[in-house]
JSON list of C-alpha atoms and ligand atoms in Angstrom, two decimals:
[
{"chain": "A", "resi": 1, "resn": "UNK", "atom": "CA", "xyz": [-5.32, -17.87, -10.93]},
{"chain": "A", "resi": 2, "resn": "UNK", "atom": "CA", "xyz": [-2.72, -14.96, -10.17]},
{"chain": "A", "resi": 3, "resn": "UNK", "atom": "CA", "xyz": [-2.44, -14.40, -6.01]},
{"chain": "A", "resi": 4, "resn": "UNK", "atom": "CA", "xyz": [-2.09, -12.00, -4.40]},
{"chain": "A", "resi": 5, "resn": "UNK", "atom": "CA", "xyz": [-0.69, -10.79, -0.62]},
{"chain": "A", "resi": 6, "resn": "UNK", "atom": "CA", "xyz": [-1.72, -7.35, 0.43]},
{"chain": "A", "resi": 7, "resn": "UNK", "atom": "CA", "xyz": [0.18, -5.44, 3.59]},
{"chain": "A", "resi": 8, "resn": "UNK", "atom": "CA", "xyz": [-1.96, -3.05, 5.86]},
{"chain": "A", "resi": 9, "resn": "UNK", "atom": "CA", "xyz": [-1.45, -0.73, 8.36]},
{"chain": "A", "resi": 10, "resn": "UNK", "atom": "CA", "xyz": [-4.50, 1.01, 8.88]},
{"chain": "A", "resi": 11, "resn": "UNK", "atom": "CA", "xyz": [-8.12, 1.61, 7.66]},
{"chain": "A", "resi": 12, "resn": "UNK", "atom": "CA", "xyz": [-8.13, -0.56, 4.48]},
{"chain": "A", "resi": 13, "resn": "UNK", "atom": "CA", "xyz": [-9.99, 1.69, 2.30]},
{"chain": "A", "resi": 14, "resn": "UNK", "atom": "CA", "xyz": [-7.24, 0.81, -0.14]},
{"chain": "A", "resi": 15, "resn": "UNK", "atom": "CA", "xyz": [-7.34, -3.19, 0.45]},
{"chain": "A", "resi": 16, "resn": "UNK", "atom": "CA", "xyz": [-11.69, -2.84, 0.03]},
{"chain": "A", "resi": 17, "resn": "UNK", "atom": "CA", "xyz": [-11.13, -1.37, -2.99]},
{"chain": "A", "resi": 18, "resn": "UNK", "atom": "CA", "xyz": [-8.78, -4.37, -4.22]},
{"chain": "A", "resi": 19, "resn": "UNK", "atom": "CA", "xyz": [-11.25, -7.06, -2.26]},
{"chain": "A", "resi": 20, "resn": "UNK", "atom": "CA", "xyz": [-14.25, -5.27, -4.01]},
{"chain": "A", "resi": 21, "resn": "UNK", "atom": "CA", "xyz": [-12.05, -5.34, -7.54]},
{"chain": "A", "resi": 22, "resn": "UNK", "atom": "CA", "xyz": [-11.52, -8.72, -6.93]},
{"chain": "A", "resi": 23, "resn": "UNK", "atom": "CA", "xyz": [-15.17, -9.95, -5.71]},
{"chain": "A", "resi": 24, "resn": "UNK", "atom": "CA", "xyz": [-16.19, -8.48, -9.46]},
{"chain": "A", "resi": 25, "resn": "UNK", "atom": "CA", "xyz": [-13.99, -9.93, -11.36]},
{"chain": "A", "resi": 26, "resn": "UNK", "atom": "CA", "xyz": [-12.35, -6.44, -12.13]},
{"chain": "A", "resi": 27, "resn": "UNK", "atom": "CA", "xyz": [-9.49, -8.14, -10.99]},
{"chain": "A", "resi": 28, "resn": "UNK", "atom": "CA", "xyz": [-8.40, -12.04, -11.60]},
{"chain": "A", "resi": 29, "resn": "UNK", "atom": "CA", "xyz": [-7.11, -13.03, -9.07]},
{"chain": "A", "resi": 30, "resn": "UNK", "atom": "CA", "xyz": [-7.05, -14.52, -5.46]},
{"chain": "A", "resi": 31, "resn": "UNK", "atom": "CA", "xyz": [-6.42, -12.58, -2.27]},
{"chain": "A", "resi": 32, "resn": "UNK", "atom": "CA", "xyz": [-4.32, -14.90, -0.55]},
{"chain": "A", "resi": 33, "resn": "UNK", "atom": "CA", "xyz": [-2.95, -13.88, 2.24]},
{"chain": "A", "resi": 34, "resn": "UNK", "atom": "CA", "xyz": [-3.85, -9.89, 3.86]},
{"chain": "A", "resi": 35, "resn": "UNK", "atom": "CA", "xyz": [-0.84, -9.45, 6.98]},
{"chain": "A", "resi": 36, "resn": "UNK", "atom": "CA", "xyz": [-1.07, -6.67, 8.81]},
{"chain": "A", "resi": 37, "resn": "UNK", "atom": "CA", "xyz": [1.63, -4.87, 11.32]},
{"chain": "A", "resi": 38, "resn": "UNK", "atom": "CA", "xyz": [-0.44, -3.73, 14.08]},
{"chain": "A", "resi": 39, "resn": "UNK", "atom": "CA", "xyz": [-3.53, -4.31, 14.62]},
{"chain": "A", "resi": 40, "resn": "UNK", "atom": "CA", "xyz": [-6.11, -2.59, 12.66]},
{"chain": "A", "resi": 41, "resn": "UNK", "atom": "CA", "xyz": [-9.64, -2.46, 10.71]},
{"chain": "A", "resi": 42, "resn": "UNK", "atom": "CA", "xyz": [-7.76, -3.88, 7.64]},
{"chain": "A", "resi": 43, "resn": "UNK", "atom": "CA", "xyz": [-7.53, -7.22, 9.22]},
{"chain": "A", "resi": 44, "resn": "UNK", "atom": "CA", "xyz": [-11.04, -7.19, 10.20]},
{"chain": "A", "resi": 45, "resn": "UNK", "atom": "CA", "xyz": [-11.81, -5.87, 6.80]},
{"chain": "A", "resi": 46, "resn": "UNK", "atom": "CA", "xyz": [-9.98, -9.27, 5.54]},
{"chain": "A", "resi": 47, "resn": "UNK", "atom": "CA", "xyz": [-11.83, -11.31, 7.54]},
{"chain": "A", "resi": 48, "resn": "UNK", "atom": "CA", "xyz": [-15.56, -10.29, 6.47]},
{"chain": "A", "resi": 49, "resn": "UNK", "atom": "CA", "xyz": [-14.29, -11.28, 2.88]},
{"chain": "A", "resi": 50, "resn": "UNK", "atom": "CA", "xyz": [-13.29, -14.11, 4.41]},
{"chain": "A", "resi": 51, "resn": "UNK", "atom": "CA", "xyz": [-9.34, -13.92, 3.19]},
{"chain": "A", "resi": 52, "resn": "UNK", "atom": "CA", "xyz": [-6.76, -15.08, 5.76]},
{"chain": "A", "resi": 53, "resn": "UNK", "atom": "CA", "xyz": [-5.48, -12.38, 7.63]},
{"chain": "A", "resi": 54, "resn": "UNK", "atom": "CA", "xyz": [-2.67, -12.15, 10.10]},
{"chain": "A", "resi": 55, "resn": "UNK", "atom": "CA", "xyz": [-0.81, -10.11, 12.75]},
{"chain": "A", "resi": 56, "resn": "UNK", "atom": "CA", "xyz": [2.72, -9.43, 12.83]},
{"chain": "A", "resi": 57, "resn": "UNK", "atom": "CA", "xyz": [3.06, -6.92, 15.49]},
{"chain": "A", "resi": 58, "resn": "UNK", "atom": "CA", "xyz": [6.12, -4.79, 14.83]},
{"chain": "A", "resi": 59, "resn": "UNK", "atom": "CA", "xyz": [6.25, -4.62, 18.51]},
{"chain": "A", "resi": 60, "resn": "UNK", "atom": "CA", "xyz": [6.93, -7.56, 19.12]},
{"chain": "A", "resi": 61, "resn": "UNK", "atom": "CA", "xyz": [8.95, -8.30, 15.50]},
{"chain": "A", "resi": 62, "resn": "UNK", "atom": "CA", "xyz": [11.47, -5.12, 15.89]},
{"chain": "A", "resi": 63, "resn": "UNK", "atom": "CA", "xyz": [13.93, -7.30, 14.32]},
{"chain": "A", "resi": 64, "resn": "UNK", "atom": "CA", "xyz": [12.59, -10.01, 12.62]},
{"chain": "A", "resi": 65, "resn": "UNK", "atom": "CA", "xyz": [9.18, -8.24, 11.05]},
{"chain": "A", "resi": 66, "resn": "UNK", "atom": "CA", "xyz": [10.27, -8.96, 7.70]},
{"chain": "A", "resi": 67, "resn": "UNK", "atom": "CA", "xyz": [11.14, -12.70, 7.72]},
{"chain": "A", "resi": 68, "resn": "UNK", "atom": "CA", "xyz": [8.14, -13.30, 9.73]},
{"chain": "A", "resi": 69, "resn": "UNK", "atom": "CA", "xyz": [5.76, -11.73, 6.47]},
{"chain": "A", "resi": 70, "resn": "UNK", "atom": "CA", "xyz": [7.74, -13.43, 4.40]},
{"chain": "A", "resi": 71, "resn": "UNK", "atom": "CA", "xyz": [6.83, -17.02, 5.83]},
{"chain": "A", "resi": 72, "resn": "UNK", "atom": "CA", "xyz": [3.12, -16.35, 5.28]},
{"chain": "A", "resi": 73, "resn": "UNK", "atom": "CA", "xyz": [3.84, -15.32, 1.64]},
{"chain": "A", "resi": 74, "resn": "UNK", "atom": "CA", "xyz": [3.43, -18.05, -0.63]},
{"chain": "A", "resi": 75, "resn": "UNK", "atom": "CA", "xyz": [6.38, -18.97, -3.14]},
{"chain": "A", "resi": 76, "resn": "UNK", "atom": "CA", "xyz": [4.31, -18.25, -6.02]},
{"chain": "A", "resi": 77, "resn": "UNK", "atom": "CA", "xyz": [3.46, -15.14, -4.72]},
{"chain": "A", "resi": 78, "resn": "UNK", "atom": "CA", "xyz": [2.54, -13.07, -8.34]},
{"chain": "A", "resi": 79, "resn": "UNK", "atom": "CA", "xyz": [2.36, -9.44, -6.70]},
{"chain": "A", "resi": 80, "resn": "UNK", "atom": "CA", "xyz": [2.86, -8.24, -3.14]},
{"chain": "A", "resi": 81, "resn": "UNK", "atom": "CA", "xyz": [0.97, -4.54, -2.74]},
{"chain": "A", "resi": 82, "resn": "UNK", "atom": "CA", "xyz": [1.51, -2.72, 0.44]},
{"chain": "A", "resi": 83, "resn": "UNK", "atom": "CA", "xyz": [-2.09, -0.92, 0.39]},
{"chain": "A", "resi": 84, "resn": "UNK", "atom": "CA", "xyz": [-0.97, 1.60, 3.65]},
{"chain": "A", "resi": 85, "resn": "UNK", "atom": "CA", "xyz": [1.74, -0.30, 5.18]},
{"chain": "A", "resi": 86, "resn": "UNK", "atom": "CA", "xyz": [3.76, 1.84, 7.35]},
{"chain": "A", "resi": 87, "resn": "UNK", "atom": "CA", "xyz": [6.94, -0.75, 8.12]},
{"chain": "A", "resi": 88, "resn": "UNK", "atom": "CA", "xyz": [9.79, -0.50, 6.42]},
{"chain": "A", "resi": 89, "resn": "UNK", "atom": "CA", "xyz": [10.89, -4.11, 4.94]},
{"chain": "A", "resi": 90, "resn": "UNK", "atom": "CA", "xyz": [14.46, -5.19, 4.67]},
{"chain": "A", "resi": 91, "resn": "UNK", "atom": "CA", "xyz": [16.62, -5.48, 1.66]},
{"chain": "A", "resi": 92, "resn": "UNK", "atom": "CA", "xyz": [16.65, -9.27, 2.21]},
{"chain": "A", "resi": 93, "resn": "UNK", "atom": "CA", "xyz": [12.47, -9.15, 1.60]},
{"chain": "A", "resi": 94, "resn": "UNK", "atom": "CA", "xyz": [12.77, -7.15, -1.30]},
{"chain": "A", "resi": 95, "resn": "UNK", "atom": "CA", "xyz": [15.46, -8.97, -3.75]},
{"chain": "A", "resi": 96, "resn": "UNK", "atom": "CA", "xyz": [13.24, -11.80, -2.58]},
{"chain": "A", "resi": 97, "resn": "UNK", "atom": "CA", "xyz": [10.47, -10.80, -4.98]},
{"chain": "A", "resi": 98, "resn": "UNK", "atom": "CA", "xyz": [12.11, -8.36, -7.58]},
{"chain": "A", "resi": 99, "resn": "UNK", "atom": "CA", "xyz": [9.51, -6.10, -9.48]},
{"chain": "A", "resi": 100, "resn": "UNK", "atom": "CA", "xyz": [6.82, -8.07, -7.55]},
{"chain": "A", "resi": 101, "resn": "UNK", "atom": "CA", "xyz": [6.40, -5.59, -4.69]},
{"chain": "A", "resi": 102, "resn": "UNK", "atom": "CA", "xyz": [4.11, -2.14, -5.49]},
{"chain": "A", "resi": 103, "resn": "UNK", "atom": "CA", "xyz": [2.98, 0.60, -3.09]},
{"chain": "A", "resi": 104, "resn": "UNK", "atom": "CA", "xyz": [0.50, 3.66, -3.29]},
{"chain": "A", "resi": 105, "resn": "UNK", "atom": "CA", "xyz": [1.78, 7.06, -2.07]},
{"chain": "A", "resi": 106, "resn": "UNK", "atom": "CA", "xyz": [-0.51, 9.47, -1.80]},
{"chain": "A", "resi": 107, "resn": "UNK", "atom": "CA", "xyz": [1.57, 12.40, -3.45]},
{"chain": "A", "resi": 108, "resn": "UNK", "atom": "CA", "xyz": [3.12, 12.73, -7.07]},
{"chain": "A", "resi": 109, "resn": "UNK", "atom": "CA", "xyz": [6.50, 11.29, -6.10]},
{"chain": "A", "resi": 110, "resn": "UNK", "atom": "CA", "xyz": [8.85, 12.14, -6.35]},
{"chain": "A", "resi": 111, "resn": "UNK", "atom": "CA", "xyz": [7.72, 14.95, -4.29]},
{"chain": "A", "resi": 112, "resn": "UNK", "atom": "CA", "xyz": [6.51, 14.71, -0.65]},
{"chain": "A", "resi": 113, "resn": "UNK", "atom": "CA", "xyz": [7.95, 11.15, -0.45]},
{"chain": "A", "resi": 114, "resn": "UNK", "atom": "CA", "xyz": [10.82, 9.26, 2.03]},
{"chain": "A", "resi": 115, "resn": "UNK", "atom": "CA", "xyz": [11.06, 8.29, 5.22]},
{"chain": "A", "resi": 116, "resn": "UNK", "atom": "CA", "xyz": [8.40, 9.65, 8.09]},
{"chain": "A", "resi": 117, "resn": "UNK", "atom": "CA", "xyz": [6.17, 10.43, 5.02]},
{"chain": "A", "resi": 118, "resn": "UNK", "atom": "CA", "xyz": [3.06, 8.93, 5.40]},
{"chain": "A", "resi": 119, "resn": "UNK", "atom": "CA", "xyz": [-0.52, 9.98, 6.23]},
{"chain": "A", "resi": 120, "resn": "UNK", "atom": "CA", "xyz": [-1.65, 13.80, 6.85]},
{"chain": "A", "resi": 121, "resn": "UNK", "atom": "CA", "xyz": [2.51, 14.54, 6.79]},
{"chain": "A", "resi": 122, "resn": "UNK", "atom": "CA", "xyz": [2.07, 13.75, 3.04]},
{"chain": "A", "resi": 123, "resn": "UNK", "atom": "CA", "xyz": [-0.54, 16.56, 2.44]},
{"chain": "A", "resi": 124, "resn": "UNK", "atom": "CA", "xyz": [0.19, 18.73, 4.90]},
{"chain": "A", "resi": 125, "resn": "UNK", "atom": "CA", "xyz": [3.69, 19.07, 2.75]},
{"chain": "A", "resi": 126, "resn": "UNK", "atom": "CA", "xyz": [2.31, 19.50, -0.49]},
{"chain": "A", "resi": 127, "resn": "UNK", "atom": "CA", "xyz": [0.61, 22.46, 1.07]},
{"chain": "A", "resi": 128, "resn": "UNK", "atom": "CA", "xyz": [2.91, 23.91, 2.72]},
{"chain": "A", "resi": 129, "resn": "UNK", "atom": "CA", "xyz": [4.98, 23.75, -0.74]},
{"chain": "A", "resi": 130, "resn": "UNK", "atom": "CA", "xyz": [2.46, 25.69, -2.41]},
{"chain": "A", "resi": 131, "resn": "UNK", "atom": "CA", "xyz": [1.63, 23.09, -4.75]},
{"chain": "A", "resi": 132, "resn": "UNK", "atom": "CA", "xyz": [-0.91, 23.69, -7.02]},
{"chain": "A", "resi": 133, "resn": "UNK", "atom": "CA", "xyz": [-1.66, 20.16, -7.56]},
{"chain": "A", "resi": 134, "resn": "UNK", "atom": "CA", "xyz": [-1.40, 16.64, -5.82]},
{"chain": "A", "resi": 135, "resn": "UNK", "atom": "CA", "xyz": [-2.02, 13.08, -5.86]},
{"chain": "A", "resi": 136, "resn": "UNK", "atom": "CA", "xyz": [-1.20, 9.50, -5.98]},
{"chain": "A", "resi": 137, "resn": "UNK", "atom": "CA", "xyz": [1.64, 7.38, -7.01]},
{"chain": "A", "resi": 138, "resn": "UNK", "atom": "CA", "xyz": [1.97, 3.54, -7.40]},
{"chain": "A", "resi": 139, "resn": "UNK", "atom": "CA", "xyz": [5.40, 2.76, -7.56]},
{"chain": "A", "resi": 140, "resn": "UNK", "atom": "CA", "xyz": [7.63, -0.80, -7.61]},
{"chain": "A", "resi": 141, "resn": "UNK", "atom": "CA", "xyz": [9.29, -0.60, -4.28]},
{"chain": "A", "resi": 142, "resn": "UNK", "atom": "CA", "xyz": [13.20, -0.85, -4.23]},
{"chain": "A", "resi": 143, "resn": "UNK", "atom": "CA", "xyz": [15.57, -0.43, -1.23]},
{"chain": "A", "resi": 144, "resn": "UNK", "atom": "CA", "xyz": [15.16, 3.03, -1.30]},
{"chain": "A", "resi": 145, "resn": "UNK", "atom": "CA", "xyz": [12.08, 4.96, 0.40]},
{"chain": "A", "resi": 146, "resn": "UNK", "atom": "CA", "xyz": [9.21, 5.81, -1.88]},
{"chain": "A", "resi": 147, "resn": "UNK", "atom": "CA", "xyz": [12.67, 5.89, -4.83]},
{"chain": "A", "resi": 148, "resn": "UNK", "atom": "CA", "xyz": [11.14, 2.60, -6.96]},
{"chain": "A", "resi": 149, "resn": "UNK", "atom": "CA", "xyz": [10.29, 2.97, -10.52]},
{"chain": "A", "resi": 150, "resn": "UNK", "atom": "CA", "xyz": [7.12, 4.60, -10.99]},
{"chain": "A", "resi": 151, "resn": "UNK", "atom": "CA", "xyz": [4.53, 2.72, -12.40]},
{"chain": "A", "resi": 152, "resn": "UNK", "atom": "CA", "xyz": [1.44, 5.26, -12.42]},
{"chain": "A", "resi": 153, "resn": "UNK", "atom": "CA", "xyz": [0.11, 8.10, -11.17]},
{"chain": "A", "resi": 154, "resn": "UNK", "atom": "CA", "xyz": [-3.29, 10.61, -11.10]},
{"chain": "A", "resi": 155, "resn": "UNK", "atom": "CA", "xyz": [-3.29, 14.31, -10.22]},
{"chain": "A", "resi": 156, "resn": "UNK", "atom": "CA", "xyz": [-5.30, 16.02, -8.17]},
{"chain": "A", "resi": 157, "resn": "UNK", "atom": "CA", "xyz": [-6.39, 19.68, -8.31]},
{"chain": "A", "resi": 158, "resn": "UNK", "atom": "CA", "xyz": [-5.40, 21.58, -4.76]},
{"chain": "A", "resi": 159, "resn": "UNK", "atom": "CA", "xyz": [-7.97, 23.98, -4.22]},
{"chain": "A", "resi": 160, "resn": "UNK", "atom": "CA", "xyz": [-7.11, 27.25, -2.33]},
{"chain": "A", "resi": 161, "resn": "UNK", "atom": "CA", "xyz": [-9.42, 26.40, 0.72]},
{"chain": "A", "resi": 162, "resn": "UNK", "atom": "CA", "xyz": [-7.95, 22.76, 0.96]},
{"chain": "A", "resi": 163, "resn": "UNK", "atom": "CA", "xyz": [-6.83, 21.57, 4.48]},
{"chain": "A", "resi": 164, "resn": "UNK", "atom": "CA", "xyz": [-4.47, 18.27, 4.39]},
{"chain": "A", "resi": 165, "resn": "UNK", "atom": "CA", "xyz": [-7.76, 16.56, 5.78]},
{"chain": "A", "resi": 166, "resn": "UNK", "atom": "CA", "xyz": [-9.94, 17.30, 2.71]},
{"chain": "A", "resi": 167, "resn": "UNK", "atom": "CA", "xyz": [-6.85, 16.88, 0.47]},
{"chain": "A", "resi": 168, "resn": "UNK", "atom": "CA", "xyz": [-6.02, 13.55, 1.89]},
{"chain": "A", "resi": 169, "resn": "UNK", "atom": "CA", "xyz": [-9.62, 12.26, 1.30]},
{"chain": "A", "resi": 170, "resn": "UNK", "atom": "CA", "xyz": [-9.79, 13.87, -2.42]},
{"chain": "A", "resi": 171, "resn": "UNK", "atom": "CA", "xyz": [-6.35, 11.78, -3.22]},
{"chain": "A", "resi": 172, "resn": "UNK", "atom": "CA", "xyz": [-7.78, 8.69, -1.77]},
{"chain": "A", "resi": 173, "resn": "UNK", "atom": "CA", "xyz": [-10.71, 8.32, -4.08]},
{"chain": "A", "resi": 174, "resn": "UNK", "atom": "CA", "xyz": [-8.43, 8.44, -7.01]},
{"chain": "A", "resi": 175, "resn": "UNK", "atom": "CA", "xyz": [-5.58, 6.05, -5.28]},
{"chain": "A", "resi": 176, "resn": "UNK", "atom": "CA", "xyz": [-8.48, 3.42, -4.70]},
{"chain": "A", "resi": 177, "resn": "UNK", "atom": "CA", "xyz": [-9.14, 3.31, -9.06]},
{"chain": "A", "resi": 178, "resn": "UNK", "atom": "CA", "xyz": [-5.49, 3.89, -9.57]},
{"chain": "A", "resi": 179, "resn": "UNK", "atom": "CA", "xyz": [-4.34, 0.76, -7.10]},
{"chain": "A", "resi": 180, "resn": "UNK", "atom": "CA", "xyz": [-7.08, -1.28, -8.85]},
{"chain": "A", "resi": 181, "resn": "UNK", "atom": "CA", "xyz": [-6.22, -0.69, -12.40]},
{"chain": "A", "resi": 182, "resn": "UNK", "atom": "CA", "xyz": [-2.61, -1.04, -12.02]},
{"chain": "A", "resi": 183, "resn": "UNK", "atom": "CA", "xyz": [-3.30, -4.30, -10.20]},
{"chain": "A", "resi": 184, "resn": "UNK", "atom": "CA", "xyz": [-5.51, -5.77, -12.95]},
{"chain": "A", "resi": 185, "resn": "UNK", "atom": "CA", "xyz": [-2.61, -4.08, -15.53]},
{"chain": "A", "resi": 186, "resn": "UNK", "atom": "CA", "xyz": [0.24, -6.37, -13.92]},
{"chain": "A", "resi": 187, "resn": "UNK", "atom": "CA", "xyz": [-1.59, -9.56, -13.46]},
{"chain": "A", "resi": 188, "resn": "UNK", "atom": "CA", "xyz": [-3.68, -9.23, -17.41]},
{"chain": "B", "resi": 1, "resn": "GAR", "atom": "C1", "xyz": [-3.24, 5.81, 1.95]},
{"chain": "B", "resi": 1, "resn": "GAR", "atom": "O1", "xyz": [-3.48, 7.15, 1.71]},
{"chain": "B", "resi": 1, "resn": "GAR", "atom": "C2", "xyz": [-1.88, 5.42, 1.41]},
{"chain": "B", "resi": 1, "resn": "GAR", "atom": "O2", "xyz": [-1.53, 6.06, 0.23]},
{"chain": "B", "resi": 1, "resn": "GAR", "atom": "C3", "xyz": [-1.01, 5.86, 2.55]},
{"chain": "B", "resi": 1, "resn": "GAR", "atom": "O3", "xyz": [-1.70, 5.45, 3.70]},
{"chain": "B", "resi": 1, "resn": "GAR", "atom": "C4", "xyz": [-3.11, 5.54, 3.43]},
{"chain": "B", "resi": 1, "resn": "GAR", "atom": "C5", "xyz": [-3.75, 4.23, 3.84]},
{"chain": "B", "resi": 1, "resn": "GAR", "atom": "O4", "xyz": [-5.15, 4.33, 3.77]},
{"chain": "B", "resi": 1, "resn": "GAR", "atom": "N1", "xyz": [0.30, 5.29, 2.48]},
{"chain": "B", "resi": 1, "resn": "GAR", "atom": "C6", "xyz": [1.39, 5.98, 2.81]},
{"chain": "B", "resi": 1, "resn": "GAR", "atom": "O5", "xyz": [1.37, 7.10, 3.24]},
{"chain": "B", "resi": 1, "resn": "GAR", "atom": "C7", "xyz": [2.69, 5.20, 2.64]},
{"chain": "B", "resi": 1, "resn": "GAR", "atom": "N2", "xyz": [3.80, 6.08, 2.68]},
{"chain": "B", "resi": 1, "resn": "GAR", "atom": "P1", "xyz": [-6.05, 3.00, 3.82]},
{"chain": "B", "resi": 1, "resn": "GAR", "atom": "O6", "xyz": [-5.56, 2.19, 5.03]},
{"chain": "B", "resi": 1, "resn": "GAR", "atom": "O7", "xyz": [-7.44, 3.52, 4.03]},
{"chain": "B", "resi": 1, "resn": "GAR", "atom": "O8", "xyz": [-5.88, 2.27, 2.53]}
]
């Protein structure tokens, strides 16, 4: 059985989607570890699917957040997905597991992507752009910001009435199918 460690940061909607996926059999595999970097409804959502879940406060990790995930990883770790994660992981944690690290960006990266991207900032830019379309990437993650190879992506219409709130929650219906078929993709 393929395991898996998901990163958090925030809500989870992203991780459900994967423990739902997973509680189906949509995808094969075994949550093993969810590790969070402040605390957040993603750990609880870990919990009441009864996965292992931990806090590594970036707080209290400013300089050693990275090797402190990386001891609750398991060596034979098949995929790492950050699923929201907001820390940025060192060089060191990345070569550790090359091609075996993914993230979902909720914007067609390249654009609207890099550091301090994250959240409303994401949709608030692809309106401001005058885009006529957004949506989400999942991407391998490399030592450059949002830069890895791109593994998928789904567009979404940007109506003219769209505010970054009701863009933001348009783009996160699709990311939660895109994360979960790319995830059964890499582990079939
Ligand atoms: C998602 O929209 C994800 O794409 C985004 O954070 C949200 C987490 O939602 N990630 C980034 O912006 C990373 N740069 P969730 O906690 O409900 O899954």
């Amino acid at each position: 059985m393929s395991k898996l460690v998901i990163l958090v940061s925030g809500g989870g909607s992203n991780l459900q989607s994967i423990l739902d996926a997973v509680a189906t059999g949509k995808i094969q595999a075994q949550v093993a570890a969810v590790i969070a970097d402040r605390d957040c409804y993603g750990l609880e959502r870990a919990r009441k699917a009864g996965v292992p879940a931990y806090l590594i406060d970036r707080k209290l990790h400013r300089s050693d957040l990275s090797e402190e995930i990386a001891k609750l990883i398991p060596f034979d770790c098949d995929l790492i997905v950050l699923a929201g994660f907001l820390s940025i992981l060192n060089v060191k944690f990345i070569q550790k597991w090359p091609n075996k690290i993914i993230n979902i960006h909720p914007s067609l990266l390249p654009k609207h992507g890099g550091a301090g991207m994250w959240g409303l900032k994401v949709h608030q830019s692809a309106l401001d752009a005058g885009d006529n379309e957004s949506g989400c990437t999942v991407h391998y993650v490399s030592e450059e910001i949002d830069g890895g190879a791109i593994i998928a992506q789904h567009a979404v219409a940007i109506a003219a009435d769209d505010s970054a709130e009701s863009l933001q929650q348009k783009v996160l219906h699709f990311e939660h199918q895109l994360l979960v078929a790319v995830i059964a993709k890499l582990l079939a």
